[in-house]
CSV table of C-alpha atoms and ligand atoms in Angstrom, one decimal:
chain,number,residue,atom,x,y,z
A,1,MET,CA,0.0,0.0,0.0
A,2,SER,CA,1.3,3.5,-0.8
A,3,LEU,CA,1.4,6.2,1.8
A,4,GLU,CA,-1.6,7.9,0.2
A,5,GLU,CA,-3.6,4.7,0.4
A,6,ASN,CA,-2.6,4.4,4.1
A,7,LEU,CA,-4.1,7.8,4.4
A,8,SER,CA,-7.0,7.2,2.1
A,9,GLY,CA,-9.0,10.4,1.2
A,10,TYR,CA,-6.6,12.8,2.9
A,11,LYS,CA,-5.0,15.5,0.8
A,12,GLY,CA,-3.3,18.9,1.0
A,13,LEU,CA,-2.7,20.3,4.5
A,14,ALA,CA,-4.3,17.3,6.3
A,15,LEU,CA,-2.2,14.8,4.4
A,16,GLN,CA,1.0,16.8,5.1
A,17,VAL,CA,0.2,16.9,8.9
A,18,LEU,CA,-0.6,13.2,9.1
A,19,GLN,CA,2.5,12.2,7.1
A,20,SER,CA,4.7,14.4,9.2
A,21,ILE,CA,3.7,12.5,12.3
A,22,GLY,CA,3.9,9.1,10.5
A,23,ALA,CA,0.2,8.4,11.1
A,24,GLU,CA,-1.8,5.8,9.1
A,25,ILE,CA,-5.5,4.9,9.0
A,26,GLY,CA,-6.3,3.0,12.1
A,27,ASP,CA,-3.7,4.7,14.3
A,28,LEU,CA,-4.6,6.4,17.6
A,29,ILE,CA,-4.5,10.2,17.2
A,30,ARG,CA,-4.6,13.0,19.7
A,31,ILE,CA,-5.6,16.5,18.6
A,32,VAL,CA,-5.2,19.3,21.1
A,33,LYS,CA,-7.0,22.4,20.0
A,34,GLY,CA,-8.4,25.5,21.8
A,35,GLY,CA,-7.8,23.9,25.1
A,36,ARG,CA,-9.8,20.7,24.2
A,37,VAL,CA,-8.4,17.3,23.6
A,38,PHE,CA,-9.8,14.8,21.0
A,39,GLU,CA,-8.5,11.3,20.9
A,40,GLY,CA,-9.6,8.5,18.6
A,41,ILE,CA,-8.8,6.2,15.7
A,42,LEU,CA,-7.9,7.9,12.4
A,43,ILE,CA,-10.4,7.0,9.8
A,44,PRO,CA,-10.4,7.6,6.0
A,45,ARG,CA,-12.0,10.7,4.5
A,46,SER,CA,-14.4,10.9,1.6
A,47,GLU,CA,-12.5,11.7,-1.6
A,48,TYR,CA,-14.8,14.7,-1.9
A,49,GLY,CA,-13.8,16.1,1.6
A,50,ASP,CA,-11.7,19.2,2.0
A,51,ASP,CA,-8.0,19.2,3.0
A,52,LYS,CA,-8.5,21.0,6.3
A,53,HIS,CA,-10.2,18.3,8.5
A,54,ILE,CA,-9.0,15.1,10.2
A,55,VAL,CA,-11.6,12.6,11.0
A,56,ILE,CA,-11.4,10.4,14.0
A,57,LYS,CA,-13.6,7.8,15.6
A,58,LEU,CA,-14.0,8.6,19.3
A,59,ARG,CA,-14.1,5.9,22.0
A,60,SER,CA,-17.8,6.6,22.2
A,61,GLY,CA,-18.1,5.3,18.5
A,62,TYR,CA,-18.9,8.7,17.1
A,63,ASN,CA,-16.9,10.1,14.2
A,64,ILE,CA,-15.8,13.7,14.4
A,65,GLY,CA,-14.0,15.9,11.9
A,66,VAL,CA,-11.5,18.3,13.6
A,67,ARG,CA,-10.5,21.4,11.6
A,68,LEU,CA,-6.8,22.0,11.4
A,69,THR,CA,-6.5,25.6,12.7
A,70,PRO,CA,-2.9,27.0,13.3
A,71,ASP,CA,-3.1,26.3,17.0
A,72,ALA,CA,-4.1,22.6,16.5
A,73,LYS,CA,-1.5,20.1,17.7
A,74,VAL,CA,-1.7,16.6,16.2
A,75,GLU,CA,0.2,13.6,17.5
A,76,LYS,CA,0.1,9.9,17.1
A,77,ILE,CA,-0.3,8.2,20.4
A,78,GLY,CA,-0.6,4.6,19.4
A,79,ARG,CA,-0.3,2.3,16.5
A,80,GLY,CA,-3.8,1.1,15.8
A,81,GLU,CA,-4.5,-2.4,15.0
A,82,LYS,CA,-4.5,-2.4,11.2
A,83,PRO,CA,-7.9,-3.2,9.5
A,84,ALA,CA,-7.6,-7.0,9.2
A,85,PHE,CA,-10.5,-9.3,8.3
A,86,VAL,CA,-10.0,-12.7,9.8
A,87,ALA,CA,-12.0,-15.2,7.8
A,88,PRO,CA,-13.7,-18.0,9.6
A,89,PRO,CA,-12.6,-21.5,8.8
A,90,LEU,CA,-14.1,-22.9,5.6
A,91,PRO,CA,-17.1,-25.2,6.3
A,92,GLU,CA,-16.8,-28.9,5.4
A,93,GLN,CA,-17.8,-29.4,1.7
A,94,ASN,CA,-20.6,-31.9,1.5
A,95,PRO,CA,-19.6,-34.1,-1.5
A,96,ALA,CA,-23.3,-35.0,-2.1
A,97,LEU,CA,-24.1,-31.4,-3.0
A,98,PRO,CA,-24.0,-29.8,-6.4
A,99,LYS,CA,-20.9,-27.7,-7.3
A,100,VAL,CA,-21.4,-24.0,-8.1
A,101,ALA,CA,-18.7,-21.6,-9.3
A,102,ILE,CA,-19.1,-18.0,-8.1
A,103,ILE,CA,-17.2,-15.5,-10.2
A,104,SER,CA,-17.0,-12.1,-8.7
A,105,THR,CA,-16.7,-9.0,-10.9
A,106,GLY,CA,-17.2,-6.3,-8.3
A,107,GLY,CA,-20.1,-4.0,-7.4
A,108,THR,CA,-21.8,-3.6,-4.1
A,109,ILE,CA,-22.4,-7.4,-3.6
A,110,ALA,CA,-18.7,-8.0,-3.7
A,111,SER,CA,-17.8,-5.3,-1.2
A,112,ARG,CA,-17.6,-5.2,2.5
A,113,VAL,CA,-17.2,-2.1,4.5
A,114,ASP,CA,-14.8,-2.2,7.5
A,115,TYR,CA,-16.8,0.0,9.8
A,116,ARG,CA,-13.8,0.6,12.1
A,117,THR,CA,-12.0,2.4,9.4
A,118,GLY,CA,-14.5,2.9,6.7
A,119,ALA,CA,-12.4,1.0,4.1
A,120,VAL,CA,-14.3,-0.9,1.4
A,121,ARG,CA,-12.8,-4.1,0.0
A,122,PRO,CA,-13.8,-6.9,-2.4
A,123,ALA,CA,-15.0,-9.7,-0.3
A,124,LEU,CA,-15.9,-12.6,-2.5
A,125,THR,CA,-13.1,-15.1,-1.7
A,126,ALA,CA,-14.6,-18.4,-0.7
A,127,SER,CA,-14.0,-17.8,3.0
A,128,ASP,CA,-15.4,-14.3,2.9
A,129,LEU,CA,-18.5,-15.6,1.3
A,130,TYR,CA,-19.1,-18.2,3.9
A,131,SER,CA,-18.6,-15.6,6.6
A,132,VAL,CA,-21.2,-13.4,5.1
A,133,VAL,CA,-23.7,-16.2,4.0
A,134,PRO,CA,-22.8,-19.4,5.8
A,135,GLU,CA,-26.0,-21.1,4.7
A,136,LEU,CA,-24.4,-21.4,1.2
A,137,ALA,CA,-22.6,-24.4,2.4
A,138,ASP,CA,-25.9,-26.2,2.8
A,139,ILE,CA,-26.9,-25.6,-0.8
A,140,ALA,CA,-23.7,-26.3,-2.8
A,141,ARG,CA,-20.0,-26.8,-2.8
A,142,ILE,CA,-18.7,-23.4,-3.6
A,143,ASP,CA,-15.7,-22.6,-5.8
A,144,ALA,CA,-15.3,-18.8,-5.6
A,145,GLN,CA,-13.0,-16.7,-7.7
A,146,ILE,CA,-12.4,-12.9,-7.9
A,147,LEU,CA,-12.2,-12.1,-11.7
A,148,PHE,CA,-12.5,-8.3,-11.5
A,149,SER,CA,-13.1,-5.7,-8.7
A,150,LEU,CA,-14.9,-3.2,-10.8
A,151,TYR,CA,-17.9,-0.9,-10.4
A,152,SER,CA,-20.1,-2.1,-13.2
A,153,GLU,CA,-20.1,1.3,-15.0
A,154,ASN,CA,-16.4,0.5,-15.8
A,155,ILE,CA,-17.2,-2.9,-17.4
A,156,THR,CA,-16.7,-2.9,-21.2
A,157,PRO,CA,-17.3,-5.4,-24.0
A,158,ALA,CA,-13.7,-6.7,-23.5
A,159,HIS,CA,-14.7,-7.7,-19.9
A,160,TRP,CA,-17.7,-9.6,-21.3
A,161,THR,CA,-15.3,-11.6,-23.4
A,162,ILE,CA,-13.2,-12.5,-20.4
A,163,MET,CA,-16.4,-13.3,-18.3
A,164,ALA,CA,-17.7,-15.6,-21.1
A,165,LYS,CA,-14.4,-17.5,-21.4
A,166,THR,CA,-14.2,-17.9,-17.6
A,167,VAL,CA,-17.7,-19.3,-17.4
A,168,ALA,CA,-16.9,-21.7,-20.2
A,169,GLU,CA,-13.8,-22.9,-18.3
A,170,LYS,CA,-15.9,-23.5,-15.2
A,171,ILE,CA,-18.5,-25.4,-17.2
A,172,ALA,CA,-15.7,-27.5,-18.8
A,173,GLU,CA,-14.6,-28.4,-15.2
A,174,GLY,CA,-18.0,-29.8,-14.7
A,175,VAL,CA,-19.8,-27.4,-12.3
A,176,ASP,CA,-23.6,-27.7,-12.0
A,177,GLY,CA,-24.1,-24.0,-12.4
A,178,VAL,CA,-22.3,-20.6,-12.4
A,179,VAL,CA,-23.1,-17.5,-10.4
A,180,ILE,CA,-21.6,-14.1,-11.5
A,181,ALA,CA,-21.6,-11.4,-8.8
A,182,HIS,CA,-21.9,-8.1,-10.5
A,183,GLY,CA,-22.6,-4.4,-9.9
A,184,THR,CA,-26.2,-3.8,-10.5
A,185,ASP,CA,-25.9,-0.7,-12.7
A,186,THR,CA,-24.9,-2.5,-15.9
A,187,MET,CA,-25.8,-6.1,-14.9
A,188,GLY,CA,-28.5,-6.2,-17.5
A,189,TYR,CA,-26.0,-5.4,-20.3
A,190,SER,CA,-23.6,-8.1,-19.1
A,191,ALA,CA,-26.4,-10.7,-18.7
A,192,ALA,CA,-27.5,-9.9,-22.3
A,193,ALA,CA,-23.9,-10.2,-23.5
A,194,LEU,CA,-23.4,-13.6,-22.0
A,195,SER,CA,-26.8,-14.7,-23.3
A,196,PHE,CA,-25.4,-14.3,-26.8
A,197,ALA,CA,-21.8,-15.4,-26.1
A,198,LEU,CA,-22.7,-18.6,-24.4
A,199,GLN,CA,-25.0,-20.7,-26.6
A,200,ASN,CA,-26.3,-24.1,-26.0
A,201,LEU,CA,-25.7,-23.9,-22.3
A,202,PRO,CA,-25.9,-27.2,-20.4
A,203,VAL,CA,-26.4,-25.5,-16.9
A,204,PRO,CA,-27.6,-22.2,-15.6
A,205,VAL,CA,-25.5,-19.0,-15.5
A,206,VAL,CA,-27.0,-16.7,-12.9
A,207,PHE,CA,-26.0,-13.0,-12.4
A,208,VAL,CA,-26.5,-11.5,-9.0
A,209,GLY,CA,-26.1,-8.1,-7.4
A,210,SER,CA,-27.2,-6.2,-4.4
A,211,GLN,CA,-28.5,-2.7,-3.9
A,212,ARG,CA,-27.0,-2.5,-0.4
A,213,SER,CA,-23.8,-4.0,0.8
A,214,ALA,CA,-23.7,-7.2,2.8
A,215,ASP,CA,-22.8,-5.6,6.0
A,216,ARG,CA,-25.8,-3.2,6.2
A,217,PRO,CA,-28.8,-4.4,8.2
A,218,SER,CA,-31.1,-3.7,5.2
A,219,SER,CA,-28.8,-5.6,2.7
A,220,ASP,CA,-30.3,-7.7,0.0
A,221,ALA,CA,-27.0,-9.3,-0.7
A,222,ALA,CA,-27.4,-12.6,1.4
A,223,THR,CA,-30.9,-13.3,0.1
A,224,ASN,CA,-30.0,-12.6,-3.5
A,225,LEU,CA,-26.8,-14.6,-3.3
A,226,THR,CA,-28.6,-17.6,-1.7
A,227,GLY,CA,-31.2,-17.5,-4.4
A,228,ALA,CA,-28.6,-17.3,-7.2
A,229,VAL,CA,-26.6,-20.2,-5.8
A,230,LEU,CA,-29.8,-22.3,-5.3
A,231,ALA,CA,-30.8,-21.5,-9.0
A,232,ALA,CA,-27.3,-22.3,-10.3
A,233,ALA,CA,-27.3,-25.6,-8.3
A,234,LYS,CA,-30.8,-26.8,-8.9
A,235,ALA,CA,-32.9,-24.8,-11.4
A,236,PRO,CA,-34.3,-26.8,-14.3
A,237,PHE,CA,-33.3,-24.1,-16.9
A,238,ALA,CA,-30.0,-23.8,-18.6
A,239,GLU,CA,-29.9,-20.1,-19.6
A,240,VAL,CA,-28.3,-16.8,-18.5
A,241,ALA,CA,-30.5,-15.2,-15.9
A,242,VAL,CA,-30.4,-12.4,-13.3
A,243,ALA,CA,-31.5,-13.2,-9.7
A,244,MET,CA,-32.7,-10.3,-7.6
A,245,HIS,CA,-35.4,-9.5,-5.0
A,246,GLU,CA,-39.0,-9.8,-6.4
A,247,THR,CA,-40.4,-7.2,-4.0
A,248,ILE,CA,-39.1,-4.9,-1.3
A,249,SER,CA,-39.4,-7.6,1.3
A,250,ASP,CA,-37.0,-10.6,1.6
A,251,THR,CA,-39.6,-13.3,0.9
A,252,SER,CA,-38.9,-14.1,-2.8
A,253,ILE,CA,-36.2,-13.9,-5.4
A,254,VAL,CA,-37.1,-13.7,-9.1
A,255,LEU,CA,-35.0,-15.0,-12.0
A,256,HIS,CA,-35.2,-12.8,-15.1
A,257,ARG,CA,-34.0,-14.0,-18.6
A,258,GLY,CA,-30.7,-12.3,-19.4
A,259,THR,CA,-32.0,-10.6,-22.5
A,260,LYS,CA,-35.2,-9.3,-21.1
A,261,VAL,CA,-34.1,-7.7,-17.8
A,262,ARG,CA,-33.6,-4.0,-16.9
A,263,LYS,CA,-32.7,-2.1,-13.8
A,264,CYS,CA,-35.8,0.1,-13.3
A,265,HIS,CA,-35.1,1.8,-10.0
A,266,THR,CA,-32.1,3.5,-8.6
A,267,SER,CA,-32.2,2.1,-5.0
A,268,ARG,CA,-35.1,-0.3,-4.3
A,269,ARG,CA,-34.4,-3.9,-3.8
A,270,ASP,CA,-36.9,-4.9,-6.4
A,271,ALA,CA,-35.2,-2.7,-9.0
A,272,PHE,CA,-34.9,-5.4,-11.6
A,273,LYS,CA,-37.9,-6.2,-13.8
A,274,SER,CA,-38.5,-8.5,-16.8
A,275,VAL,CA,-39.6,-6.2,-19.6
A,276,ASN,CA,-42.1,-7.6,-22.2
A,277,ALA,CA,-41.7,-11.1,-20.8
A,278,GLN,CA,-42.5,-13.2,-17.8
A,279,PRO,CA,-39.6,-13.8,-15.5
A,280,LEU,CA,-38.2,-17.3,-15.8
A,281,ALA,CA,-38.7,-18.5,-12.2
A,282,ARG,CA,-39.4,-17.5,-8.6
A,283,ILE,CA,-37.6,-18.8,-5.5
A,284,LYS,CA,-39.6,-18.8,-2.3
A,285,GLU,CA,-38.7,-20.7,0.9
A,286,ASN,CA,-35.8,-22.3,-1.0
A,287,HIS,CA,-38.2,-23.7,-3.6
A,288,ILE,CA,-37.9,-22.9,-7.3
A,289,THR,CA,-41.1,-22.5,-9.4
A,290,MET,CA,-40.8,-22.0,-13.1
A,291,LEU,CA,-43.0,-19.2,-14.4
A,292,THR,CA,-42.9,-20.1,-18.0
A,293,GLU,CA,-42.8,-23.3,-20.0
A,294,ASP,CA,-40.7,-21.7,-22.7
A,295,TYR,CA,-37.1,-22.2,-21.6
A,296,GLN,CA,-34.0,-24.3,-22.4
A,297,ARG,CA,-33.9,-27.3,-20.1
A,298,ARG,CA,-30.8,-28.1,-18.0
A,299,ASP,CA,-28.9,-30.9,-19.7
A,300,PRO,CA,-25.3,-31.5,-18.6
A,301,SER,CA,-24.6,-33.5,-21.8
A,302,ARG,CA,-25.3,-30.5,-24.0
A,303,ARG,CA,-22.1,-29.1,-25.6
A,304,LEU,CA,-21.6,-25.4,-24.9
A,305,VAL,CA,-20.8,-23.2,-27.8
A,306,VAL,CA,-18.7,-20.1,-26.9
A,307,LYS,CA,-18.7,-17.0,-29.2
A,308,PRO,CA,-17.1,-14.5,-26.9
A,309,ASN,CA,-16.1,-11.6,-29.3
A,310,PHE,CA,-17.8,-8.2,-29.3
A,311,SER,CA,-17.3,-5.1,-31.3
A,312,ASP,CA,-17.3,-1.7,-29.6
A,313,LYS,CA,-18.4,0.1,-32.8
A,314,VAL,CA,-22.1,0.0,-32.0
A,315,ALA,CA,-23.9,3.0,-30.6
A,316,LEU,CA,-27.1,3.5,-28.6
A,317,VAL,CA,-28.7,6.9,-29.5
A,318,LYS,CA,-31.7,8.2,-27.7
A,319,PHE,CA,-33.8,10.5,-29.8
A,320,TYR,CA,-35.1,13.7,-28.1
A,321,PRO,CA,-37.0,16.8,-29.5
A,322,GLY,CA,-34.6,19.1,-31.2
A,323,MET,CA,-31.9,16.5,-31.6
A,324,ASP,CA,-29.1,17.6,-34.0
A,325,PRO,CA,-29.0,15.1,-36.9
A,326,THR,CA,-25.3,15.5,-37.3
A,327,ILE,CA,-25.0,13.2,-34.2
A,328,ILE,CA,-25.8,10.3,-36.6
A,329,ASP,CA,-23.2,11.6,-39.1
A,330,TRP,CA,-20.5,11.7,-36.4
A,331,TYR,CA,-21.0,7.9,-35.7
A,332,VAL,CA,-20.9,7.1,-39.4
A,333,GLU,CA,-17.6,9.1,-39.8
A,334,LYS,CA,-16.1,7.4,-36.8
A,335,GLY,CA,-16.6,4.0,-38.4
A,336,TYR,CA,-19.5,2.7,-36.3
A,337,ARG,CA,-21.1,-0.4,-37.8
A,338,ALA,CA,-24.5,-0.1,-36.2
A,339,ILE,CA,-26.7,2.4,-34.5
A,340,VAL,CA,-29.6,1.5,-32.2
A,341,LEU,CA,-32.1,4.4,-32.2
A,342,GLU,CA,-34.2,4.7,-29.1
A,343,GLY,CA,-37.1,6.4,-30.8
A,344,THR,CA,-40.4,7.7,-29.4
A,345,GLY,CA,-43.6,5.7,-29.0
A,346,LEU,CA,-44.1,3.0,-31.7
A,347,GLY,CA,-40.6,3.8,-33.1
A,348,HIS,CA,-40.3,7.3,-34.4
A,349,VAL,CA,-37.7,10.0,-34.8
A,350,SER,CA,-38.1,13.5,-36.3
A,351,ASN,CA,-38.0,13.8,-40.1
A,352,ARG,CA,-35.0,16.2,-39.6
A,353,LEU,CA,-32.9,13.0,-39.0
A,354,PHE,CA,-34.0,11.3,-42.2
A,355,GLN,CA,-31.2,12.5,-44.5
A,356,SER,CA,-28.5,11.4,-42.0
A,357,ILE,CA,-30.2,8.0,-41.5
A,358,LYS,CA,-30.3,7.6,-45.3
A,359,ARG,CA,-26.6,8.4,-45.6
A,360,ALA,CA,-25.8,6.0,-42.7
A,361,VAL,CA,-27.7,3.1,-44.4
A,362,GLU,CA,-26.1,3.8,-47.7
A,363,LYS,CA,-22.7,3.4,-46.0
A,364,ASP,CA,-23.8,0.0,-44.7
A,365,VAL,CA,-24.3,1.2,-41.2
A,366,LEU,CA,-27.1,-0.9,-39.7
A,367,VAL,CA,-29.8,1.4,-38.2
A,368,ALA,CA,-32.3,-0.3,-35.9
A,369,MET,CA,-35.2,1.1,-33.9
A,370,ALA,CA,-36.2,0.4,-30.3
A,371,SER,CA,-38.7,2.3,-28.2
A,372,GLN,CA,-37.9,4.6,-25.3
A,373,CYS,CA,-41.3,3.6,-23.9
A,374,ILE,CA,-39.5,0.4,-22.6
A,375,TRP,CA,-42.8,-1.5,-22.3
A,376,GLY,CA,-44.5,-2.5,-25.5
A,377,ARG,CA,-43.6,-3.3,-29.1
A,378,VAL,CA,-42.3,-1.1,-31.9
A,379,ASN,CA,-44.8,-0.9,-34.8
A,380,MET,CA,-43.5,1.2,-37.7
A,381,ASN,CA,-46.5,0.6,-39.9
A,382,VAL,CA,-49.0,2.7,-38.1
A,383,TYR,CA,-47.9,6.3,-38.9
A,384,ASP,CA,-46.2,7.6,-42.0
A,385,THR,CA,-43.1,8.5,-40.0
A,386,GLY,CA,-42.6,4.9,-39.2
A,387,ARG,CA,-43.3,3.8,-42.8
A,388,ASP,CA,-40.8,6.4,-44.1
A,389,LEU,CA,-38.1,5.1,-41.7
A,390,LEU,CA,-38.8,1.5,-42.8
A,391,ALA,CA,-38.4,2.7,-46.4
A,392,LEU,CA,-35.0,4.2,-45.5
A,393,GLY,CA,-33.9,0.8,-44.3
A,394,VAL,CA,-34.4,1.1,-40.6
A,395,ILE,CA,-34.9,-2.3,-38.9
A,396,PRO,CA,-37.6,-2.5,-36.2
A,397,LEU,CA,-36.6,-4.2,-33.1
A,398,GLU,CA,-40.1,-5.5,-32.1
A,399,ASP,CA,-40.2,-5.7,-28.3
A,400,MET,CA,-36.4,-6.0,-27.7
A,401,LEU,CA,-34.9,-3.8,-25.1
A,402,ALA,CA,-32.7,-1.0,-26.6
A,403,GLU,CA,-29.8,-2.1,-24.3
A,404,THR,CA,-30.1,-5.7,-25.3
A,405,ALA,CA,-30.3,-4.7,-29.0
A,406,THR,CA,-27.1,-2.7,-28.6
A,407,VAL,CA,-25.3,-5.6,-26.9
A,408,LYS,CA,-26.6,-8.0,-29.6
A,409,LEU,CA,-25.3,-5.8,-32.4
A,410,MET,CA,-21.9,-5.6,-30.6
A,411,TRP,CA,-21.9,-9.3,-30.4
A,412,ILE,CA,-23.1,-9.7,-34.1
A,413,TYR,CA,-20.2,-7.5,-35.3
A,414,GLY,CA,-17.9,-9.6,-33.2
A,415,GLN,CA,-18.9,-12.6,-35.3
A,416,THR,CA,-19.2,-11.1,-38.8
A,417,ASP,CA,-18.2,-8.1,-40.9
A,418,ASN,CA,-20.9,-8.8,-43.5
A,419,PRO,CA,-23.8,-6.3,-43.2
A,420,GLU,CA,-26.3,-8.7,-44.8
A,421,GLU,CA,-25.4,-11.5,-42.4
A,422,ALA,CA,-25.5,-9.0,-39.5
A,423,LYS,CA,-29.1,-8.1,-40.6
A,424,GLN,CA,-30.1,-11.7,-40.7
A,425,LEU,CA,-28.6,-12.4,-37.2
A,426,LEU,CA,-30.3,-9.3,-35.8
A,427,LYS,CA,-33.7,-10.6,-37.0
A,428,THR,CA,-33.1,-14.1,-35.6
A,429,ASN,CA,-34.2,-14.8,-32.1
A,430,ILE,CA,-31.0,-16.1,-30.5
A,431,ALA,CA,-31.5,-15.9,-26.8
A,432,GLY,CA,-35.2,-15.1,-26.2
A,433,GLU,CA,-34.5,-11.4,-26.9
A,434,TYR,CA,-37.7,-11.2,-28.9
A,435,SER,CA,-41.0,-12.3,-27.3
A,436,THR,CA,-43.1,-14.1,-29.8
A,437,ARG,CA,-46.3,-12.4,-28.5
A,438,SER,CA,-46.9,-9.3,-26.4
A,439,LEU,CA,-47.8,-10.1,-22.9
A,440,TYR,CA,-50.6,-8.3,-21.1
A,441,THR,CA,-49.6,-9.4,-17.7
A,442,VAL,CA,-46.4,-7.4,-17.6
A,443,GLU,CA,-48.2,-4.7,-15.6
A,444,GLU,CA,-47.8,-6.9,-12.5
A,445,ASN,CA,-44.1,-6.9,-13.1
A,446,LYS,CA,-43.7,-3.1,-13.2
A,447,PRO,CA,-42.2,-1.1,-10.4
B,1,LIG,N1,-22.4,1.5,-9.4
B,1,LIG,C1,-21.8,0.3,-8.9
B,1,LIG,C2,-22.0,-0.8,-9.8
B,1,LIG,O1,-22.9,-1.0,-10.5
B,1,LIG,C3,-22.2,0.0,-7.5
B,1,LIG,C4,-23.7,-0.2,-7.3
B,1,LIG,C5,-24.1,-1.7,-7.3
B,1,LIG,O2,-23.3,-2.6,-7.2
B,1,LIG,O3,-25.3,-1.9,-7.3
B,1,LIG,O4,-21.1,-1.7,-9.8
């Protein structure tokens, strides 16, 4: 650890003072100021904090920030015990139980806050997992691995490739299912990516995240993780899914198909919804109930086909009133192969964009249309705007999520360079991304 990491969040004057007395996070500090004495453990500062305060945890448990005025005297009075997490011994693995691989990529579910110092660290080694959720040992033999420690907004198509290959390795080793712990923000994109990259799956691949970290009383991490491991170990489906809370209470976990799922709330535990589809399954009291008959069955003898490449030359462009059409031109000039337009209503954009769309199509840039309504199906035959766009060569995306369509096109252009073949692949239902009929029951599944 560098000196700055040992003094995480401190900068400027506060950093200088702490370095001059050789203090590190976790040390006992005394600050004498204005005739008052403050003693406590030095704790990290927020990176947005100023450079004039030192924050200590008092013996009472309260944290206080002491401003460094010229008369303040700071000294180190003891070496604090450094933040060390001692993992409990691993439970006995029951050889009769199914084997589940847990691959951690980061996000809240993989983090643990050390409340003594405030440091956040990835926590999904096998022993950390059992310490947070010991009941996992009753469901499966767990093989846990940290692949990345990333907030999911930093995950890129290149990470999807590594994830897909890692899952394939675990399946080749003979696991009964795979769980991928992931930040919730882009979990839907990664789930869609692996739905296309991992075809003909023999066992389930279940993404899981949490809205609140495992060490908070209100955390959804343990319930979500238990549900995901149970699904990976025993669910009858062999598809890529996302396991998250069904409601705001802890009573059920729902499994969404990887191509039909979206984060629809910033903070609620039931943020994830299946869009234009029924969820695959529900878990209640450790029992899995399938909610659809239309799914690929688990079959360990099936041979996995791995197609892990993605292109990053695909854009998702949301239309808005007054949008400058040269935005489309910019993508074409930059060599993008496909543009997913998130149009209004049934699949419209202003006729001011028509010329740019025409030029894009002429240059073999695939232009496809999803709806920013989210729920419902694109229908470009109702109004003349839609019919004009169809005539320009825009491809309607039916009821596919715009995010899924973007990922699908990234995947398609990772497989082929041929625009005609790309068009055919886009229109083919590969991983349940198109629903064959519109469901009227999705209302129940809305936030
Ligand atoms: N924004 C981070 C992520 O998506 C943390 C939030 C979370 O894990 O839900 O990874």
